[in-house]
N, CA and C atoms as an extended XYZ file, in Angstrom:
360
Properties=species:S:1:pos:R:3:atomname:S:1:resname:S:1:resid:I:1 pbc="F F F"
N       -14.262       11.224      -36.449 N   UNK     1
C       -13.311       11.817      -35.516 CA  UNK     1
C       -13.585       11.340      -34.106 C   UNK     1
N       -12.560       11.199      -33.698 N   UNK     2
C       -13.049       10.409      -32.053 CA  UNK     2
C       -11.612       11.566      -31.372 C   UNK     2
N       -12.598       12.234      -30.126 N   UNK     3
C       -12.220       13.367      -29.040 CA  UNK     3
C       -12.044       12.152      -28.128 C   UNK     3
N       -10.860       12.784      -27.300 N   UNK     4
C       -10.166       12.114      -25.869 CA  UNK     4
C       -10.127       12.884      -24.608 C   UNK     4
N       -10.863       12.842      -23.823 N   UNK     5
C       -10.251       13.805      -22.030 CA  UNK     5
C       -10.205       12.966      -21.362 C   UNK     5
N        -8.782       13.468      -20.650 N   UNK     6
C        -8.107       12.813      -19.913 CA  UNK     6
C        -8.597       13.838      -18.385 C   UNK     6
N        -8.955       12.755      -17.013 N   UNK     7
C        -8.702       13.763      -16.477 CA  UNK     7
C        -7.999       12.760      -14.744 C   UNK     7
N        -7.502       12.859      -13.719 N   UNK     8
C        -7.154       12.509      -12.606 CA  UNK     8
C        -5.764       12.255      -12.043 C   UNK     8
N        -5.321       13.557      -13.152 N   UNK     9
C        -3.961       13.888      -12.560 CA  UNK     9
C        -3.868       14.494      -11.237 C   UNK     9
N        -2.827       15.007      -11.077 N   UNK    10
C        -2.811       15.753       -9.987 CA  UNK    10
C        -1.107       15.850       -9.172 C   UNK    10
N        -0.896       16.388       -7.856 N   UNK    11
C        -0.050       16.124       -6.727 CA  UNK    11
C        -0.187       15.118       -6.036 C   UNK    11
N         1.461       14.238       -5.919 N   UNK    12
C         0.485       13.182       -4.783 CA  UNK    12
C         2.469       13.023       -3.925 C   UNK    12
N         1.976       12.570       -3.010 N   UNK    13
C         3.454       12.095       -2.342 CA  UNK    13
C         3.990       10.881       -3.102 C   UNK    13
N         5.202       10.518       -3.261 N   UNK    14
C         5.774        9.637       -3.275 CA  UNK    14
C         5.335        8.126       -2.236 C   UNK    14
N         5.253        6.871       -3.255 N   UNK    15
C         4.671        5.820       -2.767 CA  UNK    15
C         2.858        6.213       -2.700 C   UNK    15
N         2.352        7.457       -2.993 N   UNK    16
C         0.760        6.992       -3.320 CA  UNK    16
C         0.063        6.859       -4.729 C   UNK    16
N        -0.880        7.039       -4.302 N   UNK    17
C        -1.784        6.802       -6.008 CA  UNK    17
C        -2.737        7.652       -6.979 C   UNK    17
N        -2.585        7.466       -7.900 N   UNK    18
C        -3.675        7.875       -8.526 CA  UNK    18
C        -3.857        6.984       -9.857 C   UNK    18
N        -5.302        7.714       -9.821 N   UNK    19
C        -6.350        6.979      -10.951 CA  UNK    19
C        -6.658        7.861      -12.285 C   UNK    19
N        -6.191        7.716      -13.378 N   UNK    20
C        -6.069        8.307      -14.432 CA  UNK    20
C        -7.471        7.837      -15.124 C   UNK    20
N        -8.081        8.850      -15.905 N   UNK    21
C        -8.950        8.333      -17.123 CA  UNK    21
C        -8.998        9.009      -18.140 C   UNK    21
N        -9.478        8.157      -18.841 N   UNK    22
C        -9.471        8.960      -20.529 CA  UNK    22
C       -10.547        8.001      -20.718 C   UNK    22
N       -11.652        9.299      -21.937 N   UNK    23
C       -13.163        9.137      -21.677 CA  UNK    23
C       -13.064        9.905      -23.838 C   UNK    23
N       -13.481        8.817      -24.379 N   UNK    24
C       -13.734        9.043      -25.745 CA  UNK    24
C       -15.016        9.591      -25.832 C   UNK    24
N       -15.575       10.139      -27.481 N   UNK    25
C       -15.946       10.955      -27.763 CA  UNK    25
C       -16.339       10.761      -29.203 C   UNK    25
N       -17.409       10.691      -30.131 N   UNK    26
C       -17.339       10.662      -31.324 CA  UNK    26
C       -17.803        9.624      -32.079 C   UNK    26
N       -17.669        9.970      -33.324 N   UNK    27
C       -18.050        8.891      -34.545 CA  UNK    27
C       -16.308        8.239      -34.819 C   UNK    27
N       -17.059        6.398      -34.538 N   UNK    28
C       -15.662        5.796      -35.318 CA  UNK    28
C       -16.752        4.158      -35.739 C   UNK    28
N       -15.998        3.937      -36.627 N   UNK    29
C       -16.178        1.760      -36.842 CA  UNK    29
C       -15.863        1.172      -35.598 C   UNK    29
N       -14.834        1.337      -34.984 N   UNK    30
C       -14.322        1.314      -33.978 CA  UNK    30
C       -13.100        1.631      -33.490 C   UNK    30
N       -12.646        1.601      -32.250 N   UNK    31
C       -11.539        1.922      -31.556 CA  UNK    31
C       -10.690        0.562      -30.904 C   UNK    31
N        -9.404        0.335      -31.735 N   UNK    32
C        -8.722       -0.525      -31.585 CA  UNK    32
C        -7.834       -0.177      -30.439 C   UNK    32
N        -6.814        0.143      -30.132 N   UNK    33
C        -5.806        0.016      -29.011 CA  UNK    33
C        -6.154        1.666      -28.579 C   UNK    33
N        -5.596        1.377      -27.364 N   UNK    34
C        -5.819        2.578      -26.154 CA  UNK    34
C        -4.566        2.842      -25.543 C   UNK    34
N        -4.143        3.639      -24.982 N   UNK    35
C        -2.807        3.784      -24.334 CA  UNK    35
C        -2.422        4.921      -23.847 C   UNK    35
N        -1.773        4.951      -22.705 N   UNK    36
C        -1.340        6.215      -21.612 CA  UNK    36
C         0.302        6.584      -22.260 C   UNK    36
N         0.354        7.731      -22.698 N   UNK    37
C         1.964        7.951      -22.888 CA  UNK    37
C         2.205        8.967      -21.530 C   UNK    37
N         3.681        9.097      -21.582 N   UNK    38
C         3.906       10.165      -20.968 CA  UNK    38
C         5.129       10.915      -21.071 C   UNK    38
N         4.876       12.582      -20.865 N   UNK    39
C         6.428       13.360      -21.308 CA  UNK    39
C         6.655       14.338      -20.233 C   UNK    39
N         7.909       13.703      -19.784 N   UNK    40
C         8.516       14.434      -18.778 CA  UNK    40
C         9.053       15.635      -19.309 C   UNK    40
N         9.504       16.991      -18.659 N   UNK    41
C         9.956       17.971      -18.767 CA  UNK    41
C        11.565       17.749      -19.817 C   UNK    41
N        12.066       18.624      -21.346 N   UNK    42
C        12.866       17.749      -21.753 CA  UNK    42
C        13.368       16.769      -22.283 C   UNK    42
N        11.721       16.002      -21.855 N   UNK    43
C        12.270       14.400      -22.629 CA  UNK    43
C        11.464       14.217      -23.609 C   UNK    43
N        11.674       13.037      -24.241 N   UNK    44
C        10.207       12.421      -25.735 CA  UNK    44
C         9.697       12.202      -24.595 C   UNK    44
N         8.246       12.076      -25.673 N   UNK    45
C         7.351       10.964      -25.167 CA  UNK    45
C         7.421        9.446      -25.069 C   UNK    45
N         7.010        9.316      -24.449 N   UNK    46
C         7.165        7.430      -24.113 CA  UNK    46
C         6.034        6.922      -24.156 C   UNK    46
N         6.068        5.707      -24.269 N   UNK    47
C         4.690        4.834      -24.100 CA  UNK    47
C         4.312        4.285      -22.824 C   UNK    47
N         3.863        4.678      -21.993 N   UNK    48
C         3.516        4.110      -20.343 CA  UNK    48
C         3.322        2.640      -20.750 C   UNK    48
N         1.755        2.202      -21.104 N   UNK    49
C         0.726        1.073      -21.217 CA  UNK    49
C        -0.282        1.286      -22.118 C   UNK    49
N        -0.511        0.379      -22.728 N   UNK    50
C        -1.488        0.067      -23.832 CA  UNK    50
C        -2.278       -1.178      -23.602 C   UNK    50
N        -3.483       -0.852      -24.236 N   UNK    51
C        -4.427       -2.319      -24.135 CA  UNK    51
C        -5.394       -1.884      -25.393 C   UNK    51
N        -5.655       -3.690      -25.959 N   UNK    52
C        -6.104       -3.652      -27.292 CA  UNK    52
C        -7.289       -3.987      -26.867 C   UNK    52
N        -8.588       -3.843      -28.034 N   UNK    53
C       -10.055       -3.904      -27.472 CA  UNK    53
C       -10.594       -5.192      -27.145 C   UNK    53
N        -9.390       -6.420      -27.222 N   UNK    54
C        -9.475       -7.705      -26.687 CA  UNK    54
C        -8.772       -7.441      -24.953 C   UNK    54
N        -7.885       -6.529      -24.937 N   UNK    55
C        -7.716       -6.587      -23.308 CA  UNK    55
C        -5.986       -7.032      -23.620 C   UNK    55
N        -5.451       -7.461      -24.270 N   UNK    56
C        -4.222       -7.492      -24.357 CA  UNK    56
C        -2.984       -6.439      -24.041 C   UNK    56
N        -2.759       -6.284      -22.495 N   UNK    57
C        -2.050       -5.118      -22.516 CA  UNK    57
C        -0.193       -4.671      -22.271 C   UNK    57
N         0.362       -4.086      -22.224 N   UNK    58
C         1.965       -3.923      -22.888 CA  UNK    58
C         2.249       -3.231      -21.931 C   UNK    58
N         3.298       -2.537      -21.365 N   UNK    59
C         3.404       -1.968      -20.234 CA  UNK    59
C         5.406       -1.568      -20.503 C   UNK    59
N         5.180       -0.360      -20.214 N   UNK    60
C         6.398       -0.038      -20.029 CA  UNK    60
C         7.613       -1.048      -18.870 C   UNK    60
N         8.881       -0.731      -18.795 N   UNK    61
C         9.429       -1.775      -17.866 CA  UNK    61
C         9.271       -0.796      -16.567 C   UNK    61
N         9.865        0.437      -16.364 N   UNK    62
C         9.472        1.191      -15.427 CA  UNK    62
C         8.319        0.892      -14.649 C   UNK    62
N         7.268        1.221      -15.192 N   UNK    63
C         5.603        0.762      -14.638 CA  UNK    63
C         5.277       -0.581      -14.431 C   UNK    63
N         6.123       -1.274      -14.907 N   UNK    64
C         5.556       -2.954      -14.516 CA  UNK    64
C         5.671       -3.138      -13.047 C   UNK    64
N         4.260       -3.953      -12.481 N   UNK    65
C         4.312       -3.987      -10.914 CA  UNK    65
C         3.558       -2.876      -10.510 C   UNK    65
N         3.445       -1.692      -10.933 N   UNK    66
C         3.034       -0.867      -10.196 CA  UNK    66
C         1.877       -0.233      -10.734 C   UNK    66
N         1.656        0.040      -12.439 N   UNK    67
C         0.702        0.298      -13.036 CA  UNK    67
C        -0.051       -0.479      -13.293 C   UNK    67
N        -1.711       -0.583      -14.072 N   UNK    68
C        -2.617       -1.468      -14.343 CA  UNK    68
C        -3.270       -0.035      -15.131 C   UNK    68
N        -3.455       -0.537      -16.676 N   UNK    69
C        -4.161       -0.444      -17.486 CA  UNK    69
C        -5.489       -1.349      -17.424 C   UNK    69
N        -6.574       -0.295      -17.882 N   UNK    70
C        -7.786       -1.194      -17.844 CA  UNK    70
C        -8.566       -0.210      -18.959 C   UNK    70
N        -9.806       -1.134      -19.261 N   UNK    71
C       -10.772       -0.702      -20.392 CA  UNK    71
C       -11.873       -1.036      -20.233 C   UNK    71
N       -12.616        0.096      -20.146 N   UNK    72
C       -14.801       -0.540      -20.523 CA  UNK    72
C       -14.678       -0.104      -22.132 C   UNK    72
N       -14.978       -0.778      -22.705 N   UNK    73
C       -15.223       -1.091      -24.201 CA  UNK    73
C       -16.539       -0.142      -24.309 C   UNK    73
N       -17.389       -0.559      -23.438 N   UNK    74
C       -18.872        0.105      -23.638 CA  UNK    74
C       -19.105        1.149      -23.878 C   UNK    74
N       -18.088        1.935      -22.725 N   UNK    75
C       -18.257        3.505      -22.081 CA  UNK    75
C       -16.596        4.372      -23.027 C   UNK    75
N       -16.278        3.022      -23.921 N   UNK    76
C       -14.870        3.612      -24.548 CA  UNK    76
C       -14.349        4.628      -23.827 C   UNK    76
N       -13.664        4.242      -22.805 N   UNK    77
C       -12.941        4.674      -21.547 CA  UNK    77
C       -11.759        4.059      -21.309 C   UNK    77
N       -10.788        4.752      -21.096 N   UNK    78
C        -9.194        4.113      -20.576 CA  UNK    78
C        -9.015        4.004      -19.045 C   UNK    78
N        -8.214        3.108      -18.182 N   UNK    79
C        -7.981        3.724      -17.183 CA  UNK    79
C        -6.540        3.759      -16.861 C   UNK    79
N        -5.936        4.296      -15.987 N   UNK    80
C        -4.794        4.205      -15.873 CA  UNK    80
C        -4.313        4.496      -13.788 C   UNK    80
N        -4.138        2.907      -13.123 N   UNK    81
C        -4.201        2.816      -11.904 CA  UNK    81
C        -2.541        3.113      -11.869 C   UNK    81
N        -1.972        4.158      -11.118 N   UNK    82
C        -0.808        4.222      -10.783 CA  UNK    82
C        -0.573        4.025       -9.421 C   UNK    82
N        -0.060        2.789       -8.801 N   UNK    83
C         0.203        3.068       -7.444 CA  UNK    83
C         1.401        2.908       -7.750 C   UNK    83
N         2.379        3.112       -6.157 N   UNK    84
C         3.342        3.326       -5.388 CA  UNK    84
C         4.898        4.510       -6.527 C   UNK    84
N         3.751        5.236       -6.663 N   UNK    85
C         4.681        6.609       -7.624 CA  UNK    85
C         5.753        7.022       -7.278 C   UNK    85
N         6.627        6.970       -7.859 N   UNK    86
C         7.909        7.754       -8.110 CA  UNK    86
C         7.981        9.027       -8.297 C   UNK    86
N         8.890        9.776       -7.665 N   UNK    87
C         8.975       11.263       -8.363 CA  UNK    87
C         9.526       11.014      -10.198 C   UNK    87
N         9.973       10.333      -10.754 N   UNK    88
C        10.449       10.078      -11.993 CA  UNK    88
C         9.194       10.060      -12.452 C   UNK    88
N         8.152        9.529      -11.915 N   UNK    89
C         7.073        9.327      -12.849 CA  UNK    89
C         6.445       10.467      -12.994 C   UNK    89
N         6.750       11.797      -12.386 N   UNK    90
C         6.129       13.171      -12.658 CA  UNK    90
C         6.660       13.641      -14.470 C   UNK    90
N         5.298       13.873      -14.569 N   UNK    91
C         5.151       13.635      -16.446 CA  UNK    91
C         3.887       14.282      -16.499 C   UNK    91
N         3.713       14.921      -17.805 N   UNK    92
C         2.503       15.054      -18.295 CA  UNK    92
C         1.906       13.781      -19.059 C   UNK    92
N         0.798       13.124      -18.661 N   UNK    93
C         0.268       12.139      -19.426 CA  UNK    93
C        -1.030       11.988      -20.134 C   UNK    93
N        -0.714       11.900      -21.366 N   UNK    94
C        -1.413       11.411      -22.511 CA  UNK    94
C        -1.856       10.069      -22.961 C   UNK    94
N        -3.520       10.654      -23.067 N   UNK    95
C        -4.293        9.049      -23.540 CA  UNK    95
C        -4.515        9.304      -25.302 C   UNK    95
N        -3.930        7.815      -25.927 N   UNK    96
C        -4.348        7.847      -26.985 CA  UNK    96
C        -4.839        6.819      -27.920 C   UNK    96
N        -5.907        7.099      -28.596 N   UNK    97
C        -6.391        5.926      -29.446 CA  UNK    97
C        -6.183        5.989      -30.719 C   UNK    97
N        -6.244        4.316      -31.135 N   UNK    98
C        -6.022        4.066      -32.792 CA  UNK    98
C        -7.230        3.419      -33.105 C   UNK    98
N        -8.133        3.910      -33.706 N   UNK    99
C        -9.497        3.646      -34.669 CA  UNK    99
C        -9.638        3.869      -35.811 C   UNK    99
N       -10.458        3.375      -36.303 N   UNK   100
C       -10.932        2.785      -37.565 CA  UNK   100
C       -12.298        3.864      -37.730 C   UNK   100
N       -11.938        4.774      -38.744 N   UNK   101
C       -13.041        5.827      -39.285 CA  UNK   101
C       -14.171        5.399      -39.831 C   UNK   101
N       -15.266        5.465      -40.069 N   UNK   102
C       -16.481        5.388      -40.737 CA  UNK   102
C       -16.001        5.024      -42.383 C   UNK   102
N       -15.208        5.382      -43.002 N   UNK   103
C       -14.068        5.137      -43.986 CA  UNK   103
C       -13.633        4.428      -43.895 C   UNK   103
N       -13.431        3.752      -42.886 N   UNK   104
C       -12.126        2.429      -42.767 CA  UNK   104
C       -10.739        2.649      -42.976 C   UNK   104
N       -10.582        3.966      -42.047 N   UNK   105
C        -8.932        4.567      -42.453 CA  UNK   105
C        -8.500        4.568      -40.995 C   UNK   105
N        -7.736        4.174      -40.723 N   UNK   106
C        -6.691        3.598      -39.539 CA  UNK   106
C        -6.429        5.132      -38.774 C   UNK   106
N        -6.841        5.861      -37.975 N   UNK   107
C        -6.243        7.098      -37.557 CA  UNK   107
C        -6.279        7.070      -36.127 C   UNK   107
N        -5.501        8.066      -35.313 N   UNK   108
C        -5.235        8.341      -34.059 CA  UNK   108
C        -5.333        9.501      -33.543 C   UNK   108
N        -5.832        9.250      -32.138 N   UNK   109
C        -6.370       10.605      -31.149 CA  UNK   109
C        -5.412       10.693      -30.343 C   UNK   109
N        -4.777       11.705      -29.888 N   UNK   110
C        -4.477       12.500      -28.515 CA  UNK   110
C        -5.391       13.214      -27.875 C   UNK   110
N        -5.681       12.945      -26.224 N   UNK   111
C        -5.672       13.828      -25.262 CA  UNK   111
C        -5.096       15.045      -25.121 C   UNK   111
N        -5.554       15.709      -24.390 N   UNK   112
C        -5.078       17.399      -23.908 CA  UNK   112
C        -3.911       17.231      -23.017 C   UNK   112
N        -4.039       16.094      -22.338 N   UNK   113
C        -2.890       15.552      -21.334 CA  UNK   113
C        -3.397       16.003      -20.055 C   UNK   113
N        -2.941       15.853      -19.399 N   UNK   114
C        -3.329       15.741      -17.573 CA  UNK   114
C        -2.020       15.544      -16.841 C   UNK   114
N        -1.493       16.415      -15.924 N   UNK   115
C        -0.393       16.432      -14.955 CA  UNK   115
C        -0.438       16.156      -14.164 C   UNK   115
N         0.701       14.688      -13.861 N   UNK   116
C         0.973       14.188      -12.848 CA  UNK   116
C         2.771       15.034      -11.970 C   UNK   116
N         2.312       15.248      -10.730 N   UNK   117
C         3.288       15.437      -10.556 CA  UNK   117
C         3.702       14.693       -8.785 C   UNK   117
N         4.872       14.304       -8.734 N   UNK   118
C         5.277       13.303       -7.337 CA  UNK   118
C         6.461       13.892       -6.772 C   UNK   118
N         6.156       14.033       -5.134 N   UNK   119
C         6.943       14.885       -4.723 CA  UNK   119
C         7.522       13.888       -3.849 C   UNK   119
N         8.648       14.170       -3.610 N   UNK   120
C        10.067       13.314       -2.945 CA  UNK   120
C         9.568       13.230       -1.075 C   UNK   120
């Protein structure tokens, strides 16, 4: 089982930043892809950005330009750099991983989530 906390949400003005993390936990073979979702009030969830444990990372079109996904492999840690925020981007956001069990069975973690919220 591999545990996820997310924590460096918060309030921020419009056009500033924050620094998201998600900090694993647990017994796995390993932990293949990593990724920030996020769900606005109302809406699905979406996929922000993802990065695989080679560093290969995907990015929503919204967030392109402005987000940066990153990874320590070591410290199996996510990060998630948001600058120049939108009030649209006020969301609750979720880190989640896909690993490989002691079993060799393909499964996935959610975070508790962490609130971002951007004021106009």
């Amino acid at each position: 089982q591999v545990q996820l906390v997310e924590s460096g949400g918060g309030l921020v003005q419009a056009g500033g930043s924050l620094r998201l993390s998600c900090a694993s936990s647990g017994i796995a073979f390993s932990i293949n892809a990593m990724g920030w979702y996020r769900q606005a009030p109302g809406k699905q969830r979406e996929l922000v950005a993802s990065i695989t444990s080679g560093g290969s990372t995907d990015y929503a079109d919204s967030v392109k330009g402005r987000f940066t996904i990153s990874r320590n492999n070591a410290k199996n840690t996510v990060y998630l750099q948001m600058n120049n925020l939108k009030p649209e981007d006020t969301a609750d956001y979720y880190c989640n991983a896909e690993y490989l069990s002691l079993g060799r069975q393909t499964k996935g973690s959610w975070g508790q989530g962490t609130q971002v919220t951007v004021s106009s």
